[in-house]
Amino acid sequence: MTPTLDHMIAAAPAPRRPWHATVLTIFPEMFPGPLGQSLAGKASEAGIWTLEAIDIRDYATDRHRTVDDAPFGGGVGMVMRPDVTDAALAGVDDRPGPAIYLSPRGRTLDQARVRALAAGPGVKLLCGRFEGLDQRVIDARGLEEVSLGDFVLSGGEPAAIALIDACVRLLPGVIGDAGALAEESFALGADAGLLEYPHYTRPALWQGRAVPEVLLSGHHEKIRLWRREQAEQATRARRPDLWRRHTELKN
Ligand SMILES: C[S@@+](CC[C@H](N)C(=O)[O-])C[C@H]1O[C@@H](n2cnc3c(N)ncnc32)[C@H](O)[C@@H]1O
């Protein structure tokens, strides 16, 4: 039976709501920043995702819009007040997705977590400043803590931008060629958990350095095997931790 338009509409998946990123920050003017450009910028214009940057200072209760205070027990720096940050979080309770505090003490962000966040309705990101956030808000709200890596940024904003960028590029319709996602580092599938193979483009000879012969052969299977071998070699040499996980997954 030839499907009618009514059949097709009934069978079509419900249109997905835009993926929504809510960012709590004392520097809302840092957003969208790089997220307004290139892939993420175009995807936002296309209505695939939306961004809301909320000023934590709007939840301060004093004339000076204070969000921080000196640490109990002494020591350097200032700490973000629990009452103000909690009020800011309460103000976005109805926004979609888990609430995450960006922190060097958190679990390091990886592609598996990015995939899970991108598959959900969105994310709420709390950007720390100063020495960080009063521990009681983290405990009271059971905030997930996510780190970008073993280094210290001056604030959570660059980490929030990186996390959002990593999620947005996975949203359906953002990258035209889904094959590009399937082949990159940390992808799922046959190459699960491997770093990507190296890339080459024109000119074929540059500063006396030639492109690997096999890439000019036009032999798809040989190219596939060469790339696979390169991905394995790079992962084994550079990331023994990923290599171990990859071999465990295979066995
Ligand atoms: C100067 S840092 C605070 C560092 C903290 N006193 C420490 O030693 O762990 C200020 C804020 O930047 C953000 N930040 C710094 N490094 C980060 C990282 N590696 N990943 C995610 N966020 C980070 C956090 O939001 C943090 O609250």
Tab-separated table of C-alpha atoms and ligand atoms in Angstrom:
chain	number	residue	atom	x	y	z
A	1	MET	CA	0.000	0.000	0.000
A	2	THR	CA	1.348	3.412	-0.888
A	3	PRO	CA	1.640	5.479	2.296
A	4	THR	CA	-0.570	8.568	2.381
A	5	LEU	CA	0.618	11.901	3.740
A	6	ASP	CA	-1.371	11.203	6.942
A	7	HIS	CA	0.445	7.885	7.391
A	8	MET	CA	3.798	9.564	6.869
A	9	ILE	CA	3.044	12.323	9.381
A	10	ALA	CA	1.860	9.781	11.954
A	11	ALA	CA	5.038	7.734	11.448
A	12	ALA	CA	7.400	10.715	11.544
A	13	PRO	CA	9.283	11.181	14.821
A	14	ALA	CA	7.997	14.100	16.904
A	15	PRO	CA	10.121	17.191	16.203
A	16	ARG	CA	12.854	17.384	18.781
A	17	ARG	CA	12.867	20.423	21.058
A	18	PRO	CA	16.046	22.442	20.759
A	19	TRP	CA	18.764	21.161	23.063
A	20	HIS	CA	19.057	23.796	25.789
A	21	ALA	CA	22.187	24.967	27.600
A	22	THR	CA	21.696	27.064	30.723
A	23	VAL	CA	24.859	28.684	32.051
A	24	LEU	CA	25.110	30.285	35.476
A	25	THR	CA	28.010	32.694	35.601
A	26	ILE	CA	29.140	36.026	36.956
A	27	PHE	CA	30.341	36.838	33.418
A	28	PRO	CA	27.261	36.331	31.201
A	29	GLU	CA	28.839	38.613	28.573
A	30	MET	CA	31.349	35.812	27.863
A	31	PHE	CA	28.487	33.962	26.102
A	32	PRO	CA	27.886	32.921	23.389
A	33	GLY	CA	31.529	33.857	22.635
A	34	PRO	CA	32.991	31.148	20.384
A	35	LEU	CA	29.659	29.294	20.528
A	36	GLY	CA	28.180	32.021	18.306
A	37	GLN	CA	30.585	31.109	15.471
A	38	SER	CA	31.087	28.290	13.016
A	39	LEU	CA	29.221	24.988	13.531
A	40	ALA	CA	27.700	25.852	16.910
A	41	GLY	CA	26.695	29.336	15.731
A	42	LYS	CA	25.014	27.991	12.596
A	43	ALA	CA	23.274	25.251	14.580
A	44	SER	CA	21.940	27.856	16.979
A	45	GLU	CA	20.660	29.989	14.075
A	46	ALA	CA	18.982	26.850	12.709
A	47	GLY	CA	17.185	26.398	16.053
A	48	ILE	CA	18.909	23.081	16.864
A	49	TRP	CA	20.047	24.356	20.240
A	50	THR	CA	19.485	27.358	22.481
A	51	LEU	CA	21.630	29.080	25.070
A	52	GLU	CA	20.735	31.074	28.138
A	53	ALA	CA	23.448	32.793	30.183
A	54	ILE	CA	22.226	33.833	33.605
A	55	ASP	CA	24.029	36.291	35.850
A	56	ILE	CA	24.512	34.816	39.323
A	57	ARG	CA	24.791	38.390	40.658
A	58	ASP	CA	21.085	38.877	39.889
A	59	TYR	CA	20.481	36.586	42.890
A	60	ALA	CA	22.648	38.567	45.320
A	61	THR	CA	20.703	40.381	48.014
A	62	ASP	CA	22.930	43.335	48.828
A	63	ARG	CA	23.489	46.655	47.122
A	64	HIS	CA	26.922	45.584	45.836
A	65	ARG	CA	25.561	42.351	44.301
A	66	THR	CA	28.086	40.347	46.297
A	67	VAL	CA	28.473	36.666	45.380
A	68	ASP	CA	31.600	35.753	47.386
A	69	ASP	CA	33.019	35.936	50.861
A	70	ALA	CA	36.197	35.036	52.788
A	71	PRO	CA	36.831	31.334	53.494
A	72	PHE	CA	36.069	29.996	56.956
A	73	GLY	CA	39.306	28.686	58.448
A	74	GLY	CA	41.322	31.406	56.742
A	75	GLY	CA	43.520	31.192	53.687
A	76	VAL	CA	43.797	32.983	50.401
A	77	GLY	CA	41.036	33.966	48.013
A	78	MET	CA	37.289	34.111	48.228
A	79	VAL	CA	34.547	31.497	48.092
A	80	MET	CA	31.221	31.679	46.243
A	81	ARG	CA	28.421	32.040	48.768
A	82	PRO	CA	26.038	29.083	49.095
A	83	ASP	CA	22.888	31.187	49.546
A	84	VAL	CA	23.442	33.205	46.365
A	85	THR	CA	24.497	30.292	44.140
A	86	ASP	CA	21.667	28.112	45.472
A	87	ALA	CA	19.130	30.848	44.688
A	88	ALA	CA	20.561	31.083	41.159
A	89	LEU	CA	20.262	27.290	40.767
A	90	ALA	CA	16.706	27.344	42.141
A	91	GLY	CA	15.891	29.975	39.521
A	92	VAL	CA	16.677	27.458	36.766
A	93	ASP	CA	15.184	24.340	38.385
A	94	ASP	CA	12.702	24.117	35.501
A	95	ARG	CA	15.379	24.161	32.777
A	96	PRO	CA	16.147	20.810	31.177
A	97	GLY	CA	19.081	18.533	31.910
A	98	PRO	CA	21.357	17.739	34.825
A	99	ALA	CA	22.984	20.485	36.892
A	100	ILE	CA	26.768	20.318	36.621
A	101	TYR	CA	29.369	22.271	38.550
A	102	LEU	CA	32.525	22.740	36.488
A	103	SER	CA	35.393	22.022	38.822
A	104	PRO	CA	38.978	20.745	38.682
A	105	ARG	CA	37.922	18.366	41.476
A	106	GLY	CA	35.301	16.735	39.246
A	107	ARG	CA	35.350	13.660	37.049
A	108	THR	CA	37.243	14.366	33.857
A	109	LEU	CA	34.908	14.952	30.933
A	110	ASP	CA	35.040	12.265	28.260
A	111	GLN	CA	33.233	11.513	25.018
A	112	ALA	CA	30.910	8.982	26.697
A	113	ARG	CA	29.585	11.665	29.072
A	114	VAL	CA	29.353	14.147	26.181
A	115	ARG	CA	27.332	11.616	24.150
A	116	ALA	CA	24.958	11.051	27.075
A	117	LEU	CA	24.472	14.786	27.651
A	118	ALA	CA	23.895	15.447	23.943
A	119	ALA	CA	21.287	12.669	23.859
A	120	GLY	CA	19.353	14.360	26.671
A	121	PRO	CA	17.293	17.569	26.615
A	122	GLY	CA	20.113	19.892	27.656
A	123	VAL	CA	22.421	20.832	30.502
A	124	LYS	CA	22.694	23.377	33.308
A	125	LEU	CA	26.249	24.516	33.979
A	126	LEU	CA	27.426	26.369	37.038
A	127	CYS	CA	30.679	28.246	36.448
A	128	GLY	CA	32.843	28.762	39.505
A	129	ARG	CA	35.159	31.698	40.111
A	130	PHE	CA	37.548	32.673	42.933
A	131	GLU	CA	38.530	29.588	44.978
A	132	GLY	CA	35.325	27.866	43.966
A	133	LEU	CA	31.926	27.095	45.398
A	134	ASP	CA	30.886	26.513	49.038
A	135	GLN	CA	30.811	22.710	49.410
A	136	ARG	CA	27.363	22.765	51.023
A	137	VAL	CA	25.611	23.729	47.777
A	138	ILE	CA	27.330	20.881	45.968
A	139	ASP	CA	26.223	18.458	48.693
A	140	ALA	CA	22.710	19.831	49.176
A	141	ARG	CA	21.921	19.726	45.465
A	142	GLY	CA	23.961	16.613	44.677
A	143	LEU	CA	25.662	18.523	41.874
A	144	GLU	CA	27.635	16.484	39.391
A	145	GLU	CA	31.188	17.837	39.235
A	146	VAL	CA	32.933	17.799	35.883
A	147	SER	CA	36.518	18.745	35.150
A	148	LEU	CA	38.065	19.575	31.826
A	149	GLY	CA	41.404	18.086	32.859
A	150	ASP	CA	44.188	18.232	35.400
A	151	PHE	CA	44.867	21.951	35.213
A	152	VAL	CA	43.330	25.036	36.799
A	153	LEU	CA	41.358	27.599	34.816
A	154	SER	CA	40.553	30.994	36.263
A	155	GLY	CA	36.846	30.276	35.925
A	156	GLY	CA	34.323	27.706	34.780
A	157	GLU	CA	33.283	29.682	31.664
A	158	PRO	CA	35.900	28.302	29.234
A	159	ALA	CA	35.068	24.805	30.518
A	160	ALA	CA	31.345	25.425	29.960
A	161	ILE	CA	32.039	26.605	26.415
A	162	ALA	CA	34.127	23.493	25.704
A	163	LEU	CA	31.480	21.147	27.131
A	164	ILE	CA	28.645	22.805	25.195
A	165	ASP	CA	30.675	22.788	21.969
A	166	ALA	CA	31.410	19.066	22.362
A	167	CYS	CA	27.684	18.332	22.886
A	168	VAL	CA	26.335	20.608	20.147
A	169	ARG	CA	28.423	19.003	17.382
A	170	LEU	CA	26.778	15.663	18.211
A	171	LEU	CA	23.211	16.987	17.904
A	172	PRO	CA	21.327	15.618	14.891
A	173	GLY	CA	21.722	17.908	11.875
A	174	VAL	CA	24.778	19.816	13.118
A	175	ILE	CA	27.418	17.850	11.216
A	176	GLY	CA	26.099	17.047	7.753
A	177	ASP	CA	28.215	13.940	7.217
A	178	ALA	CA	27.468	11.557	10.087
A	179	GLY	CA	30.412	9.430	8.868
A	180	ALA	CA	32.748	12.150	10.128
A	181	LEU	CA	31.505	11.532	13.689
A	182	ALA	CA	31.739	7.757	13.324
A	183	GLU	CA	35.432	7.906	12.406
A	184	GLU	CA	36.805	10.456	14.848
A	185	SER	CA	38.698	9.880	18.087
A	186	PHE	CA	36.736	8.151	20.874
A	187	ALA	CA	33.967	7.101	18.431
A	188	LEU	CA	31.848	4.029	19.086
A	189	GLY	CA	31.831	0.985	16.806
A	190	ALA	CA	34.715	-1.098	15.518
A	191	ASP	CA	37.277	1.569	16.440
A	192	ALA	CA	35.785	2.046	19.920
A	193	GLY	CA	38.000	4.157	22.122
A	194	LEU	CA	40.840	4.625	19.633
A	195	LEU	CA	42.478	7.938	18.796
A	196	GLU	CA	41.949	8.943	15.210
A	197	TYR	CA	44.402	8.175	12.374
A	198	PRO	CA	46.510	11.074	10.958
A	199	HIS	CA	45.182	13.269	8.144
A	200	TYR	CA	46.844	14.549	4.965
A	201	THR	CA	45.749	16.889	2.153
A	202	ARG	CA	47.262	18.698	-0.866
A	203	PRO	CA	50.029	19.282	-1.783
A	204	ALA	CA	51.116	15.631	-1.960
A	205	LEU	CA	54.726	16.719	-1.423
A	206	TRP	CA	55.368	19.518	1.087
A	207	GLN	CA	58.813	20.633	2.286
A	208	GLY	CA	60.204	17.307	1.099
A	209	ARG	CA	57.587	15.364	3.083
A	210	ALA	CA	55.436	13.004	1.014
A	211	VAL	CA	51.938	11.841	1.843
A	212	PRO	CA	51.891	8.109	2.708
A	213	GLU	CA	51.773	6.226	-0.605
A	214	VAL	CA	48.732	4.128	0.323
A	215	LEU	CA	46.514	7.242	0.573
A	216	LEU	CA	47.169	7.973	-3.117
A	217	SER	CA	46.427	4.390	-4.190
A	218	GLY	CA	42.642	4.742	-4.464
A	219	HIS	CA	42.419	1.264	-2.874
A	220	HIS	CA	39.689	1.714	-0.262
A	221	GLU	CA	40.282	-1.489	1.688
A	222	LYS	CA	44.049	-0.917	1.925
A	223	ILE	CA	43.408	2.661	3.067
A	224	ARG	CA	40.923	1.467	5.669
A	225	LEU	CA	43.426	-1.078	7.052
A	226	TRP	CA	46.269	1.471	7.058
A	227	ARG	CA	44.154	3.991	8.960
A	228	ARG	CA	43.081	1.370	11.440
A	229	GLU	CA	46.723	0.389	12.045
A	230	GLN	CA	47.714	4.045	12.486
A	231	ALA	CA	44.874	4.592	14.969
A	232	GLU	CA	45.977	1.539	16.957
A	233	GLN	CA	49.646	2.564	16.928
A	234	ALA	CA	48.867	6.125	18.078
A	235	THR	CA	46.567	4.930	20.845
A	236	ARG	CA	49.067	2.327	22.084
A	237	ALA	CA	51.940	4.847	22.119
A	238	ARG	CA	50.135	7.957	23.373
A	239	ARG	CA	47.318	6.668	25.548
A	240	PRO	CA	48.044	3.302	27.173
A	241	ASP	CA	44.925	3.830	29.323
A	242	LEU	CA	42.669	4.031	26.258
A	243	TRP	CA	44.498	1.135	24.592
A	244	ARG	CA	43.937	-1.082	27.622
A	245	ARG	CA	40.219	-0.254	27.626
A	246	HIS	CA	39.979	-0.827	23.868
A	247	THR	CA	41.575	-4.283	24.072
A	248	GLU	CA	39.349	-5.192	27.041
A	249	LEU	CA	36.269	-4.166	25.037
A	250	LYS	CA	37.373	-6.315	22.107
A	251	ASN	CA	37.995	-9.431	24.241
B	1	LIG	C1	40.618	29.349	40.107
B	1	LIG	S1	39.485	28.037	39.897
B	1	LIG	C2	39.434	27.338	41.516
B	1	LIG	C3	40.463	26.304	41.752
B	1	LIG	C4	40.345	25.628	43.119
B	1	LIG	N1	40.674	26.519	44.143
B	1	LIG	C5	41.246	24.412	43.163
B	1	LIG	O1	42.428	24.558	43.485
B	1	LIG	O2	40.774	23.296	42.850
B	1	LIG	C6	37.945	28.833	39.735
B	1	LIG	C7	36.899	28.050	38.998
B	1	LIG	O3	37.343	27.709	37.705
B	1	LIG	C8	36.714	26.529	37.263
B	1	LIG	N2	37.753	25.565	36.856
B	1	LIG	C9	39.073	25.669	37.064
B	1	LIG	N3	39.734	24.625	36.561
B	1	LIG	C10	38.825	23.831	35.983
B	1	LIG	C11	38.886	22.592	35.295
B	1	LIG	N4	40.039	21.956	35.113
B	1	LIG	N5	37.740	22.056	34.848
B	1	LIG	C12	36.563	22.670	35.035
B	1	LIG	N6	36.438	23.854	35.686
B	1	LIG	C13	37.550	24.433	36.169
B	1	LIG	C14	35.858	26.027	38.417
B	1	LIG	O4	34.516	26.401	38.194
B	1	LIG	C15	36.446	26.749	39.606
B	1	LIG	O5	35.516	26.925	40.632
